């Protein structure tokens, strides 16, 4: 049987750890791709390195989206804490998933990968426009038109297996696949040199509630409970 290759977008968070496990469970040889984009959460890159151990390859790509600004995640303003934001929040990074997928698509062509895995979710998420199924479908259409593989009829498939799951459903699935969530970091604004989860940002709130609803012990190291 021919070896199957996949590119996995790996942030170091809960969702990306889960899609890496899903890709491995489907017998893909995984090429992990992370981004040093000027995010305030520098600790997530260390989490990505931990999660990528044993993968076929792991690339950390510097792209400096902080030079554009426009997001609390790259230092423009404060990350909201202990509140539910209505509309598109200040933690949205302009066009981030479009940019990340474009790099992943290029790597997929180089690695002869037939799939790109991305951990977007449109149920328990922060309201980002580039996490919606309409975006993934549109990007798939573009990928079919814009790549050598697509033109030759050997399309790279954009896989978003978590798209319609709740956070608790994601955690339950990942747990069944053996994901060690203690290796992950999802927080938008980690605290101190240890990178403890702040416990108050939207990402921490969704993560904590997900573990609670899944009935799974939360291994997250929070600065504040």
Short mmCIF file of C-alpha atoms in Angstrom, two decimals:
data_model
loop_
_atom_site.label_atom_id
_atom_site.label_comp_id
_atom_site.label_asym_id
_atom_site.label_seq_id
_atom_site.Cartn_x
_atom_site.Cartn_y
_atom_site.Cartn_z
CA UNK A 1 0.00 0.00 0.00
CA UNK A 2 1.31 3.46 -0.91
CA UNK A 3 2.16 5.76 1.98
CA UNK A 4 -0.38 8.53 2.53
CA UNK A 5 0.98 11.97 3.39
CA UNK A 6 -0.86 14.84 5.08
CA UNK A 7 0.03 18.34 6.20
CA UNK A 8 -1.35 19.11 9.68
CA UNK A 9 -1.68 22.71 10.84
CA UNK A 10 -0.42 22.47 14.41
CA UNK A 11 -0.82 25.46 16.73
CA UNK A 12 -0.06 23.58 19.92
CA UNK A 13 -3.64 23.87 21.16
CA UNK A 14 -6.35 21.36 21.98
CA UNK A 15 -7.98 21.33 18.56
CA UNK A 16 -4.79 20.94 16.55
CA UNK A 17 -3.59 18.14 18.86
CA UNK A 18 -6.86 16.35 18.13
CA UNK A 19 -6.64 16.66 14.35
CA UNK A 20 -3.06 15.38 14.44
CA UNK A 21 -4.34 12.31 16.29
CA UNK A 22 -7.17 11.92 13.76
CA UNK A 23 -4.73 12.08 10.83
CA UNK A 24 -2.46 9.51 12.48
CA UNK A 25 -5.44 7.23 13.15
CA UNK A 26 -6.16 7.29 9.41
CA UNK A 27 -2.59 6.13 8.74
CA UNK A 28 -1.32 9.40 7.31
CA UNK A 29 2.36 10.22 7.52
CA UNK A 30 2.05 13.66 9.08
CA UNK A 31 4.02 16.78 8.18
CA UNK A 32 3.23 19.31 10.89
CA UNK A 33 3.24 23.03 10.12
CA UNK A 34 3.26 25.73 12.80
CA UNK A 35 3.62 29.49 12.55
CA UNK A 36 5.65 32.03 14.44
CA UNK A 37 3.46 34.95 13.40
CA UNK A 38 4.29 37.38 16.19
CA UNK A 39 1.65 36.01 18.55
CA UNK A 40 1.76 37.08 22.18
CA UNK A 41 1.41 33.40 23.13
CA UNK A 42 4.99 32.30 22.52
CA UNK A 43 4.46 29.21 24.64
CA UNK A 44 2.17 27.60 22.09
CA UNK A 45 5.15 27.00 19.80
CA UNK A 46 6.80 24.93 22.53
CA UNK A 47 3.54 22.98 22.87
CA UNK A 48 3.54 22.40 19.12
CA UNK A 49 7.06 21.01 19.31
CA UNK A 50 5.98 18.58 22.03
CA UNK A 51 2.97 17.43 20.05
CA UNK A 52 4.94 17.01 16.82
CA UNK A 53 7.40 14.54 18.35
CA UNK A 54 7.30 11.44 16.19
CA UNK A 55 5.75 13.18 13.16
CA UNK A 56 7.41 12.80 9.77
CA UNK A 57 8.45 16.46 9.89
CA UNK A 58 7.70 19.68 11.74
CA UNK A 59 8.20 23.12 10.21
CA UNK A 60 7.84 26.35 12.18
CA UNK A 61 7.35 29.14 9.65
CA UNK A 62 8.04 32.79 10.59
CA UNK A 63 5.60 35.17 8.90
CA UNK A 64 5.28 38.18 11.29
CA UNK A 65 1.60 39.04 11.06
CA UNK A 66 2.33 41.36 13.98
CA UNK A 67 3.82 43.76 11.43
CA UNK A 68 0.25 44.31 10.21
CA UNK A 69 -1.31 44.35 13.67
CA UNK A 70 -5.07 44.54 13.98
CA UNK A 71 -5.48 41.82 16.61
CA UNK A 72 -5.14 41.48 20.37
CA UNK A 73 -3.32 38.20 19.75
CA UNK A 74 -0.46 40.11 18.11
CA UNK A 75 -0.34 42.85 20.73
CA UNK A 76 -2.88 45.40 19.49
CA UNK A 77 -4.97 45.87 22.61
CA UNK A 78 -5.81 43.64 25.55
CA UNK A 79 -7.26 40.15 25.43
CA UNK A 80 -10.78 40.26 26.93
CA UNK A 81 -11.17 38.26 30.14
CA UNK A 82 -14.19 36.72 31.84
CA UNK A 83 -16.65 37.95 29.27
CA UNK A 84 -18.49 36.62 26.23
CA UNK A 85 -17.85 38.78 23.18
CA UNK A 86 -20.63 39.47 20.70
CA UNK A 87 -19.70 39.65 17.02
CA UNK A 88 -16.16 39.18 15.75
CA UNK A 89 -13.82 39.63 18.73
CA UNK A 90 -10.60 41.64 18.96
CA UNK A 91 -8.69 38.32 19.10
CA UNK A 92 -9.48 37.69 15.43
CA UNK A 93 -6.26 37.81 13.39
CA UNK A 94 -7.06 39.22 9.92
CA UNK A 95 -7.04 36.50 7.23
CA UNK A 96 -5.00 34.16 9.45
CA UNK A 97 -6.52 30.86 8.33
CA UNK A 98 -6.39 31.92 4.68
CA UNK A 99 -2.67 32.60 5.07
CA UNK A 100 -2.00 29.44 7.07
CA UNK A 101 -3.84 27.25 4.58
CA UNK A 102 -1.94 28.79 1.69
CA UNK A 103 1.38 27.81 3.25
CA UNK A 104 -0.02 24.36 4.04
CA UNK A 105 -1.17 23.94 0.46
CA UNK A 106 2.30 24.80 -0.84
CA UNK A 107 3.88 22.32 1.57
CA UNK A 108 1.34 19.67 0.54
CA UNK A 109 2.45 19.99 -3.07
CA UNK A 110 6.11 19.73 -2.09
CA UNK A 111 5.47 16.70 0.15
CA UNK A 112 3.08 15.07 -2.32
CA UNK A 113 0.42 15.15 0.40
CA UNK A 114 -3.16 14.37 -0.47
CA UNK A 115 -4.72 16.16 2.51
CA UNK A 116 -4.36 19.24 4.67
CA UNK A 117 -5.85 19.00 8.17
CA UNK A 118 -7.04 22.13 9.95
CA UNK A 119 -8.71 22.29 13.38
CA UNK A 120 -11.39 24.90 12.67
CA UNK A 121 -14.69 24.57 14.48
CA UNK A 122 -17.99 26.39 14.04
CA UNK A 123 -19.88 25.25 17.15
CA UNK A 124 -17.89 26.08 20.31
CA UNK A 125 -15.64 28.80 18.93
CA UNK A 126 -15.04 32.55 19.13
CA UNK A 127 -17.00 33.72 16.08
CA UNK A 128 -14.12 33.96 13.61
CA UNK A 129 -15.25 34.18 9.96
CA UNK A 130 -12.43 31.91 8.77
CA UNK A 131 -13.64 29.01 10.92
CA UNK A 132 -16.94 28.57 9.09
CA UNK A 133 -17.76 25.66 6.75
CA UNK A 134 -18.44 28.17 3.95
CA UNK A 135 -14.84 29.32 4.18
CA UNK A 136 -13.44 25.78 4.03
CA UNK A 137 -15.64 24.97 1.02
CA UNK A 138 -14.53 28.14 -0.77
CA UNK A 139 -10.88 27.43 -0.01
CA UNK A 140 -11.23 23.89 -1.33
CA UNK A 141 -12.59 25.27 -4.61
CA UNK A 142 -9.66 27.66 -4.84
CA UNK A 143 -7.17 24.87 -4.08
CA UNK A 144 -8.60 22.82 -6.94
CA UNK A 145 -7.99 25.73 -9.34
CA UNK A 146 -4.69 27.09 -8.08
CA UNK A 147 -2.41 24.07 -7.76
CA UNK A 148 -0.59 21.71 -10.09
CA UNK A 149 -2.19 18.76 -8.30
CA UNK A 150 -5.66 20.24 -8.72
CA UNK A 151 -5.21 20.98 -12.41
CA UNK A 152 -3.91 17.45 -12.99
CA UNK A 153 -6.91 15.95 -11.21
CA UNK A 154 -5.10 14.88 -8.03
CA UNK A 155 -6.59 17.37 -5.62
CA UNK A 156 -5.32 18.18 -2.15
CA UNK A 157 -8.33 17.76 0.14
CA UNK A 158 -8.86 20.32 2.90
CA UNK A 159 -9.93 18.29 5.93
CA UNK A 160 -11.73 19.97 8.86
CA UNK A 161 -12.86 16.97 10.93
CA UNK A 162 -13.81 19.07 13.98
CA UNK A 163 -16.01 21.46 12.02
CA UNK A 164 -19.35 20.47 13.51
CA UNK A 165 -18.31 19.16 16.93
CA UNK A 166 -18.77 20.76 20.31
CA UNK A 167 -15.65 21.32 22.41
CA UNK A 168 -16.70 18.43 24.65
CA UNK A 169 -17.13 16.23 21.56
CA UNK A 170 -13.64 17.16 20.39
CA UNK A 171 -12.17 16.31 23.79
CA UNK A 172 -14.03 13.00 23.95
CA UNK A 173 -12.81 12.03 20.47
CA UNK A 174 -9.24 13.06 21.18
CA UNK A 175 -9.25 11.19 24.49
CA UNK A 176 -10.40 8.03 22.71
CA UNK A 177 -7.44 8.45 20.33
CA UNK A 178 -5.00 8.81 23.22
CA UNK A 179 -4.31 12.55 23.01
CA UNK A 180 -2.38 13.83 26.02
CA UNK A 181 -4.01 17.23 26.48
CA UNK A 182 -1.52 18.14 29.22
CA UNK A 183 0.94 18.78 26.35
CA UNK A 184 -1.31 21.42 24.81
CA UNK A 185 -1.80 25.13 25.44
CA UNK A 186 -4.91 26.89 24.21
CA UNK A 187 -4.78 30.16 26.17
CA UNK A 188 -4.70 33.50 24.32
CA UNK A 189 -2.69 35.24 27.03
CA UNK A 190 -0.49 32.83 29.06
CA UNK A 191 0.90 33.95 32.40
CA UNK A 192 4.53 34.02 33.49
CA UNK A 193 7.62 32.17 32.34
CA UNK A 194 5.86 28.81 32.72
CA UNK A 195 3.10 29.81 30.32
CA UNK A 196 0.21 29.03 32.65
CA UNK A 197 -3.27 29.37 31.16
CA UNK A 198 -4.85 32.64 32.27
CA UNK A 199 -8.21 30.99 32.92
CA UNK A 200 -10.19 34.05 31.87
CA UNK A 201 -9.90 34.43 28.09
CA UNK A 202 -12.48 33.08 25.67
CA UNK A 203 -10.24 30.17 24.70
CA UNK A 204 -9.69 29.13 28.33
CA UNK A 205 -13.40 29.43 29.03
CA UNK A 206 -14.37 27.17 26.13
CA UNK A 207 -11.64 24.68 26.96
CA UNK A 208 -12.59 24.44 30.66
CA UNK A 209 -16.29 24.03 29.85
CA UNK A 210 -15.45 21.38 27.25
CA UNK A 211 -13.59 19.20 29.73
CA UNK A 212 -16.39 19.61 32.25
CA UNK A 213 -19.10 18.60 29.76
CA UNK A 214 -17.01 15.70 28.43
CA UNK A 215 -16.53 14.33 31.94
CA UNK A 216 -12.76 14.28 31.40
CA UNK A 217 -10.26 15.56 33.97
CA UNK A 218 -8.84 18.90 32.84
CA UNK A 219 -5.01 18.69 32.91
CA UNK A 220 -4.58 22.41 32.14
CA UNK A 221 -2.26 24.36 34.43
CA UNK A 222 -4.26 27.51 35.17
CA UNK A 223 -2.83 30.61 36.80
CA UNK A 224 -6.27 31.20 38.33
CA UNK A 225 -8.99 28.63 38.81
#
